[in-house]
PDB file of C-alpha atoms and ligand atoms in Angstrom:
ATOM      1  CA  MET A 177     -68.092  23.087  19.113  1.00 53.00           C
ATOM      2  CA  VAL A 178     -64.733  21.840  17.739  1.00 54.00           C
ATOM      3  CA  ILE A 179     -64.329  21.888  14.007  1.00 58.00           C
ATOM      4  CA  SER A 180     -61.710  19.390  12.858  1.00 58.00           C
ATOM      5  CA  ASP A 181     -59.728  19.786   9.631  1.00 62.00           C
ATOM      6  CA  PRO A 182     -61.075  17.837   6.710  1.00 60.00           C
ATOM      7  CA  PRO A 183     -59.025  14.665   6.030  1.00 62.00           C
ATOM      8  CA  ALA A 184     -56.163  15.206   3.537  1.00 65.00           C
ATOM      9  CA  ARG A 185     -57.112  13.937   0.132  1.00 70.00           C
ATOM     10  CA  PHE A 186     -54.741  11.716  -1.823  1.00 73.00           C
ATOM     11  CA  THR A 187     -55.135  13.451  -5.136  1.00 81.00           C
ATOM     12  CA  ARG A 188     -53.760  12.552  -8.520  1.00 79.00           C
ATOM     13  CA  ARG A 189     -51.272  15.418  -8.110  1.00 81.00           C
ATOM     14  CA  THR A 190     -50.017  13.883  -4.813  1.00 82.00           C
ATOM     15  CA  PHE A 191     -49.650  10.482  -6.454  1.00 83.00           C
ATOM     16  CA  ILE A 192     -47.664  11.916  -9.392  1.00 85.00           C
ATOM     17  CA  GLY A 193     -45.463  13.872  -6.961  1.00 84.00           C
ATOM     18  CA  TRP A 194     -44.623  10.731  -4.963  1.00 87.00           C
ATOM     19  CA  TRP A 195     -44.105   8.728  -8.124  1.00 86.00           C
ATOM     20  CA  MET A 196     -41.679  11.317  -9.565  1.00 88.00           C
ATOM     21  CA  ALA A 197     -39.756  11.504  -6.258  1.00 87.00           C
ATOM     22  CA  SER A 198     -39.426   7.688  -6.128  1.00 86.00           C
ATOM     23  CA  LEU A 199     -38.284   7.578  -9.744  1.00 87.00           C
ATOM     24  CA  LEU A 200     -35.684  10.296  -9.103  1.00 88.00           C
ATOM     25  CA  THR A 201     -34.369   8.522  -5.982  1.00 86.00           C
ATOM     26  CA  ALA A 202     -34.098   5.185  -7.827  1.00 84.00           C
ATOM     27  CA  THR A 203     -32.246   6.890 -10.699  1.00 83.00           C
ATOM     28  CA  VAL A 204     -29.754   8.580  -8.348  1.00 82.00           C
ATOM     29  CA  VAL A 205     -29.092   5.320  -6.426  1.00 79.00           C
ATOM     30  CA  ALA A 206     -28.734   3.231  -9.608  1.00 82.00           C
ATOM     31  CA  GLY A 207     -26.434   5.795 -11.219  1.00 79.00           C
ATOM     32  CA  GLY A 208     -24.401   6.658  -8.110  1.00 77.00           C
ATOM     33  CA  ALA A 209     -23.731   3.147  -6.769  1.00 75.00           C
ATOM     34  CA  PRO A 210     -21.252   2.155  -9.513  1.00 76.00           C
ATOM     35  CA  ILE A 211     -19.401   5.448  -8.999  1.00 80.00           C
ATOM     36  CA  LEU A 212     -19.144   4.801  -5.240  1.00 75.00           C
ATOM     37  CA  VAL A 213     -17.921   1.246  -5.850  1.00 70.00           C
ATOM     38  CA  PHE A 214     -15.332   2.616  -8.307  1.00 75.00           C
ATOM     39  CA  LEU A 215     -14.102   5.241  -5.825  1.00 72.00           C
ATOM     40  CA  TRP A 216     -14.081   2.968  -2.760  1.00 71.00           C
ATOM     41  CA  PRO A 217     -13.717  -0.610  -4.020  1.00 67.00           C
ATOM     42  CA  ALA A 218     -14.096  -3.407  -1.521  1.00 63.00           C
ATOM     43  CA  PRO A 219     -10.862  -5.372  -1.067  1.00 60.00           C
ATOM     44  CA  PRO A 220     -10.913  -8.565  -3.116  1.00 61.00           C
ATOM     45  CA  LYS A 221     -12.000 -11.597  -1.157  1.00 61.00           C
ATOM     46  CA  GLY A 222      -9.186 -13.134   0.859  1.00 63.00           C
ATOM     47  CA  GLN A 223      -6.994  -9.993   0.872  1.00 79.00           C
ATOM     48  CA  LYS A 224      -6.096  -8.538   4.231  1.00 85.00           C
ATOM     49  CA  LYS A 225      -3.803  -5.635   5.179  1.00 87.00           C
ATOM     50  CA  GLY A 226      -1.636  -5.942   8.258  1.00 88.00           C
ATOM     51  CA  LEU A 227       1.828  -6.759   9.529  1.00 91.00           C
ATOM     52  CA  ILE A 228       3.593  -9.469   7.538  1.00 88.00           C
ATOM     53  CA  LYS A 229       6.035 -11.591   9.538  1.00 91.00           C
ATOM     54  CA  VAL A 230       9.350 -12.157   7.763  1.00 91.00           C
ATOM     55  CA  ALA A 231      12.115 -14.580   8.711  1.00 91.00           C
ATOM     56  CA  LEU A 232      15.538 -13.026   8.052  1.00 92.00           C
ATOM     57  CA  ASP A 233      18.543 -14.925   6.675  1.00 89.00           C
ATOM     58  CA  LYS A 234      20.712 -13.235   9.273  1.00 89.00           C
ATOM     59  CA  PRO A 235      19.691 -12.085  12.777  1.00 90.00           C
ATOM     60  CA  LEU A 236      19.252  -8.352  13.031  1.00 89.00           C
ATOM     61  CA  ASP A 237      21.680  -8.113  15.949  1.00 87.00           C
ATOM     62  CA  GLN A 238      24.453  -9.324  13.606  1.00 89.00           C
ATOM     63  CA  LEU A 239      23.834  -6.550  11.069  1.00 88.00           C
ATOM     64  CA  GLN A 240      26.860  -4.270  10.882  1.00 87.00           C
ATOM     65  CA  SER A 241      26.818  -0.555  10.034  1.00 86.00           C
ATOM     66  CA  GLY A 242      26.884  -0.151   6.262  1.00 83.00           C
ATOM     67  CA  ASP A 243      25.612  -3.690   5.766  1.00 87.00           C
ATOM     68  CA  ALA A 244      22.232  -4.831   4.422  1.00 90.00           C
ATOM     69  CA  ILE A 245      20.002  -7.892   4.653  1.00 92.00           C
ATOM     70  CA  LYS A 246      17.723  -8.767   1.752  1.00 93.00           C
ATOM     71  CA  PHE A 247      14.312 -10.211   2.544  1.00 93.00           C
ATOM     72  CA  ASP A 248      11.347 -11.352   0.493  1.00 93.00           C
ATOM     73  CA  ALA A 249       7.615 -11.268   1.023  1.00 93.00           C
ATOM     74  CA  PRO A 250       6.317 -14.697   2.113  1.00 91.00           C
ATOM     75  CA  LYS A 251       4.746 -16.834  -0.601  1.00 88.00           C
ATOM     76  CA  THR A 252       2.564 -18.914   1.729  1.00 85.00           C
ATOM     77  CA  PRO A 253       0.271 -17.155   2.044  1.00 85.00           C
ATOM     78  CA  ASN A 254       1.079 -14.992  -0.990  1.00 88.00           C
ATOM     79  CA  SER A 255       1.961 -11.581   0.485  1.00 92.00           C
ATOM     80  CA  ALA A 256       3.417  -8.209  -0.455  1.00 93.00           C
ATOM     81  CA  PHE A 257       4.814  -5.231   1.407  1.00 95.00           C
ATOM     82  CA  ILE A 258       3.252  -1.785   1.176  1.00 94.00           C
ATOM     83  CA  MET A 259       5.526   1.180   0.419  1.00 94.00           C
ATOM     84  CA  ALA A 260       5.383   3.938   3.019  1.00 93.00           C
ATOM     85  CA  ASP A 261       6.469   6.667   0.613  1.00 91.00           C
ATOM     86  CA  GLY A 262       7.528   7.038  -2.963  1.00 90.00           C
ATOM     87  CA  GLY A 263       8.936   9.004  -5.851  1.00 94.00           C
ATOM     88  CA  GLY A 264       9.329   8.337  -9.564  1.00 93.00           C
ATOM     89  CA  ASP A 265       7.837   4.939 -10.416  1.00 94.00           C
ATOM     90  CA  ASN A 266       7.087   4.211  -6.741  1.00 93.00           C
ATOM     91  CA  ALA A 267       4.287   5.692  -4.664  1.00 93.00           C
ATOM     92  CA  ALA A 268       3.053   5.325  -1.106  1.00 94.00           C
ATOM     93  CA  GLY A 269       0.685   2.353  -1.060  1.00 93.00           C
ATOM     94  CA  ASP A 270       2.382   0.552  -3.959  1.00 92.00           C
ATOM     95  CA  LEU A 271       3.303  -3.088  -3.428  1.00 94.00           C
ATOM     96  CA  ALA A 272       6.809  -4.499  -3.124  1.00 94.00           C
ATOM     97  CA  PHE A 273       7.728  -8.178  -3.058  1.00 95.00           C
ATOM     98  CA  GLY A 274      11.125  -7.704  -1.450  1.00 94.00           C
ATOM     99  CA  GLY A 275      13.217  -5.286   0.541  1.00 95.00           C
ATOM    100  CA  PHE A 276      16.466  -4.568   2.332  1.00 95.00           C
ATOM    101  CA  LEU A 277      17.225  -3.783   5.949  1.00 94.00           C
ATOM    102  CA  VAL A 278      20.196  -1.434   6.226  1.00 93.00           C
ATOM    103  CA  LYS A 279      21.990  -0.186   9.310  1.00 89.00           C
ATOM    104  CA  ASP A 280      23.386   3.335   8.949  1.00 79.00           C
ATOM    105  CA  ASP A 281      26.453   4.720  10.730  1.00 76.00           C
ATOM    106  CA  SER A 282      24.359   5.973  13.655  1.00 79.00           C
ATOM    107  CA  GLY A 283      23.075   2.433  14.230  1.00 82.00           C
ATOM    108  CA  LYS A 284      19.589   3.176  12.914  1.00 85.00           C
ATOM    109  CA  VAL A 285      18.082   0.414  10.775  1.00 91.00           C
ATOM    110  CA  ASN A 286      15.958   1.382   7.760  1.00 93.00           C
ATOM    111  CA  ALA A 287      13.924  -0.874   5.519  1.00 95.00           C
ATOM    112  CA  PHE A 288      13.700  -0.101   1.797  1.00 97.00           C
ATOM    113  CA  ALA A 289      11.492  -1.598  -0.885  1.00 96.00           C
ATOM    114  CA  ILE A 290      13.482  -3.474  -3.506  1.00 96.00           C
ATOM    115  CA  ASN A 291      11.860  -1.554  -6.400  1.00 97.00           C
ATOM    116  CA  CYS A 292      14.038   0.901  -8.325  1.00 97.00           C
ATOM    117  CA  SER A 293      12.397   4.316  -8.426  1.00 97.00           C
ATOM    118  CA  HIS A 294      13.160   4.645 -12.160  1.00 96.00           C
ATOM    119  CA  LEU A 295      10.940   1.945 -13.653  1.00 95.00           C
ATOM    120  CA  GLY A 296      10.551  -0.583 -10.867  1.00 94.00           C
ATOM    121  CA  CYS A 297      13.228  -3.238 -11.509  1.00 96.00           C
ATOM    122  CA  SER A 298      14.610  -4.985  -8.437  1.00 95.00           C
ATOM    123  CA  VAL A 299      17.803  -3.408  -7.145  1.00 96.00           C
ATOM    124  CA  ALA A 300      20.629  -5.617  -5.867  1.00 94.00           C
ATOM    125  CA  LEU A 301      23.097  -5.041  -3.075  1.00 92.00           C
ATOM    126  CA  ASN A 302      26.610  -4.308  -4.305  1.00 92.00           C
ATOM    127  CA  THR A 303      28.586  -5.514  -1.303  1.00 88.00           C
ATOM    128  CA  ASP A 304      31.939  -4.127  -2.562  1.00 89.00           C
ATOM    129  CA  ALA A 305      30.750  -0.619  -3.371  1.00 90.00           C
ATOM    130  CA  LYS A 306      28.105  -0.674  -0.608  1.00 89.00           C
ATOM    131  CA  THR A 307      25.395   0.547  -2.952  1.00 92.00           C
ATOM    132  CA  PHE A 308      22.136  -0.701  -4.343  1.00 95.00           C
ATOM    133  CA  ASP A 309      22.518  -1.143  -8.109  1.00 96.00           C
ATOM    134  CA  CYS A 310      19.751  -1.540 -10.637  1.00 97.00           C
ATOM    135  CA  PRO A 311      20.480  -4.002 -13.468  1.00 96.00           C
ATOM    136  CA  CYS A 312      17.972  -2.461 -15.886  1.00 96.00           C
ATOM    137  CA  HIS A 313      19.299   1.009 -16.730  1.00 96.00           C
ATOM    138  CA  GLY A 314      22.212   1.461 -14.370  1.00 95.00           C
ATOM    139  CA  SER A 315      20.748   3.533 -11.544  1.00 96.00           C
ATOM    140  CA  ARG A 316      22.633   3.312  -8.281  1.00 97.00           C
ATOM    141  CA  PHE A 317      21.566   4.224  -4.762  1.00 96.00           C
ATOM    142  CA  HIS A 318      23.452   4.878  -1.537  1.00 92.00           C
ATOM    143  CA  LEU A 319      22.616   2.554   1.341  1.00 91.00           C
ATOM    144  CA  ASP A 320      20.480   5.340   2.821  1.00 91.00           C
ATOM    145  CA  GLY A 321      18.267   5.003  -0.273  1.00 92.00           C
ATOM    146  CA  SER A 322      19.323   8.296  -1.880  1.00 94.00           C
ATOM    147  CA  VAL A 323      20.312   8.428  -5.558  1.00 96.00           C
ATOM    148  CA  LEU A 324      23.980   8.023  -6.387  1.00 95.00           C
ATOM    149  CA  HIS A 325      23.564   7.730 -10.142  1.00 93.00           C
ATOM    150  CA  GLY A 326      20.610   8.147 -12.529  1.00 86.00           C
ATOM    151  CA  PRO A 327      18.504   7.747 -14.531  1.00 95.00           C
ATOM    152  CA  ALA A 328      16.528   7.309 -11.279  1.00 96.00           C
ATOM    153  CA  ALA A 329      15.777  10.732  -9.865  1.00 96.00           C
ATOM    154  CA  TYR A 330      14.101   9.690  -6.634  1.00 97.00           C
ATOM    155  CA  PRO A 331      15.258   7.712  -3.599  1.00 96.00           C
ATOM    156  CA  LEU A 332      14.154   4.180  -2.776  1.00 96.00           C
ATOM    157  CA  SER A 333      10.839   3.833  -0.953  1.00 96.00           C
ATOM    158  CA  HIS A 334      10.771   3.052   2.754  1.00 96.00           C
ATOM    159  CA  LEU A 335       8.902   0.137   4.273  1.00 96.00           C
ATOM    160  CA  THR A 336       7.320   0.438   7.708  1.00 95.00           C
ATOM    161  CA  TRP A 337       8.594  -2.348   9.924  1.00 94.00           C
ATOM    162  CA  GLN A 338       9.213  -3.453  13.488  1.00 93.00           C
ATOM    163  CA  GLN A 339      11.483  -5.957  15.136  1.00 90.00           C
ATOM    164  CA  GLU A 340       9.970  -8.976  16.858  1.00 90.00           C
ATOM    165  CA  SER A 341      11.362 -10.474  20.071  1.00 90.00           C
ATOM    166  CA  ASP A 342      13.242 -13.010  17.976  1.00 89.00           C
ATOM    167  CA  PRO A 343      16.141 -11.109  16.260  1.00 88.00           C
ATOM    168  CA  SER A 344      15.661 -13.201  13.118  1.00 91.00           C
ATOM    169  CA  THR A 345      12.075 -12.059  12.646  1.00 93.00           C
ATOM    170  CA  ILE A 346      10.618  -8.708  11.649  1.00 93.00           C
ATOM    171  CA  SER A 347       7.106  -7.569  10.819  1.00 93.00           C
ATOM    172  CA  VAL A 348       6.542  -5.339   7.810  1.00 94.00           C
ATOM    173  CA  ASP A 349       3.463  -3.367   6.790  1.00 92.00           C
ATOM    174  CA  GLY A 350       1.873  -5.325   3.981  1.00 93.00           C
ATOM    175  CA  ILE A 351      -1.019  -7.239   2.578  1.00 91.00           C
ATOM    176  CA  VAL A 352      -1.917 -10.889   2.265  1.00 90.00           C
ATOM    177  CA  LEU A 353      -2.926 -11.216  -1.377  1.00 87.00           C
ATOM    178  CA  GLY A 354      -4.439 -14.669  -1.154  1.00 76.00           C
ATOM    179  CA  PHE A 355      -3.939 -18.231  -0.134  1.00 62.00           C
TER     180      PHE A 355
HETATM  181  S1  LIG B  51      14.485   0.523 -13.630  1.00 64.23           S
HETATM  182 FE1  LIG B  51      16.230   0.868 -12.460  1.00 64.23          FE
HETATM  183  S2  LIG B  51      17.457   2.115 -13.686  1.00 64.23           S
HETATM  184 FE2  LIG B  51      15.669   1.838 -14.851  1.00 64.23          FE
END
């Protein structure tokens, strides 16, 4: 003769146990969700990271060593470039709304964000001295982005970029902020 186990009884103790576990789970989810959203926010609607196409004023193949081309982030759609590195007021991931392409003596072309590493003003190309000068507090940078004169203590930030088949067009790492 087979004796089967008696059916499990759903006692008051079992009910209270399940109820407490459900309450605890709901509390953890309700309390933890805002923290997760704070730590990993969803990108605002309409924003999209990717390569931003930029039309240059001068074709890249006409850029001489020690010369620079200024370029701006497109306004339609409203876009910004993303800094690849940083120092001082700039940090990797920060946004820049302009930049410079510079060809060094070895023929290598670098792209720098326009933001001064002191407090973020836009630097300007000094064509006579071949430097980037900041109008706000007098910092100056060599064309390789390194500091020539303070108060800035850190070099200009690089932008990640690539040349397109058309020499007047480049693509720069950035973000479309909205339409
Ligand atoms: S922001 Fe450029 S020198 Fe201060």
